[in-house]
Structures are given as C-alpha cells and as structure tokens.
XYZ file of C-alpha atoms in Angstrom:
85
model
C 56.894 -175.705 127.303
C 56.217 -172.362 125.645
C 58.485 -171.055 122.912
C 59.682 -168.246 125.180
C 60.521 -170.707 127.956
C 62.401 -172.923 125.491
C 64.452 -169.938 124.297
C 65.318 -168.911 127.854
C 66.599 -172.248 129.103
C 70.210 -173.262 128.641
C 71.423 -175.961 126.306
C 72.502 -179.494 127.097
C 75.981 -180.661 126.164
C 74.516 -182.769 123.354
C 72.650 -179.744 121.967
C 75.807 -177.605 122.038
C 77.889 -180.307 120.358
C 75.262 -180.710 117.612
C 75.288 -177.040 116.580
C 76.125 -176.142 112.954
C 79.357 -174.377 111.948
C 78.022 -170.931 112.901
C 75.083 -169.845 115.041
C 73.134 -166.661 115.586
C 73.482 -164.502 118.700
C 70.319 -165.886 120.325
C 71.597 -169.473 120.063
C 75.077 -168.550 121.297
C 73.573 -166.660 124.232
C 71.452 -169.676 125.115
C 74.525 -171.933 125.028
C 76.339 -169.491 127.320
C 73.363 -169.281 129.692
C 72.751 -165.566 129.182
C 69.880 -163.626 127.661
C 70.006 -162.439 124.083
C 69.729 -158.776 125.119
C 72.789 -159.176 127.352
C 74.635 -160.914 124.493
C 73.910 -158.048 122.086
C 74.968 -155.517 124.750
C 78.271 -157.379 125.265
C 78.904 -157.561 121.519
C 78.219 -153.844 121.180
C 80.918 -152.954 123.742
C 83.394 -155.622 122.576
C 83.023 -157.782 125.695
C 81.303 -160.883 124.255
C 83.387 -163.908 125.314
C 83.383 -165.435 121.822
C 84.692 -164.146 118.485
C 81.907 -162.843 116.266
C 81.585 -162.549 112.494
C 79.752 -159.475 111.263
C 78.414 -159.459 107.725
C 76.454 -156.269 107.183
C 73.798 -156.278 109.886
C 74.116 -160.039 110.467
C 76.185 -161.344 113.363
C 77.233 -164.995 113.449
C 79.273 -166.865 116.051
C 81.640 -169.663 114.971
C 80.604 -172.776 116.861
C 84.203 -173.940 117.346
C 84.954 -170.639 119.133
C 81.817 -171.100 121.243
C 82.941 -174.620 122.205
C 86.348 -173.227 123.211
C 84.747 -170.525 125.366
C 82.671 -173.220 127.068
C 85.731 -175.419 127.586
C 84.388 -178.256 125.448
C 86.304 -177.690 122.212
C 88.403 -180.824 122.598
C 85.283 -182.995 122.948
C 84.241 -182.267 119.397
C 87.703 -182.193 117.862
C 88.895 -185.665 118.760
C 89.906 -184.911 122.345
C 89.318 -187.059 125.414
C 86.074 -188.965 125.734
C 83.101 -187.064 127.056
C 82.474 -187.454 130.788
C 79.286 -189.228 131.814
C 76.406 -186.871 132.550
C-alpha cells in the first residue's frame, strides 16, 4: 500500500485506542474518517468536532477528546469491555 493510500484510509479501533496523549490534525482526521484538508477547514471555522490545542502554529488534538467524539472514551478509561470485532 502506498503512503498516500495508508494516510487516506481510516483507523481500526485498536489503532485509535493505541494513540498517544495528543495527535496531529492529520492523525485525528484519519481517525474521524475525513481528509486532512477538511479537518483544517473545520478547525479554521470552529466546527471541528473535537477540542483542539493551539500552540503557536502547531495544532494538537487531545486523544481522550477524540475518543469521546468517536464514542469510545469509556473503552480506554475502564468502561465496559470492548465488543468483539
């Protein structure tokens, strides 16, 4: 699979749950199943579905907030067992 194709596909549940404490916009967009250009456009107009942290020109997304937006926050924080895939 090419690098571009890998960046454009979504993420599995295991990949999302293994993310570090914060991620960049491209990774968050991939987890949400949208393109990075769309993600930046949504951030610019204040419509991105997840809280962002801006530090100068760097934008980071807290992974816990991303999990909440995806409805999987309780899976990582000691909630009910994960459903079988």
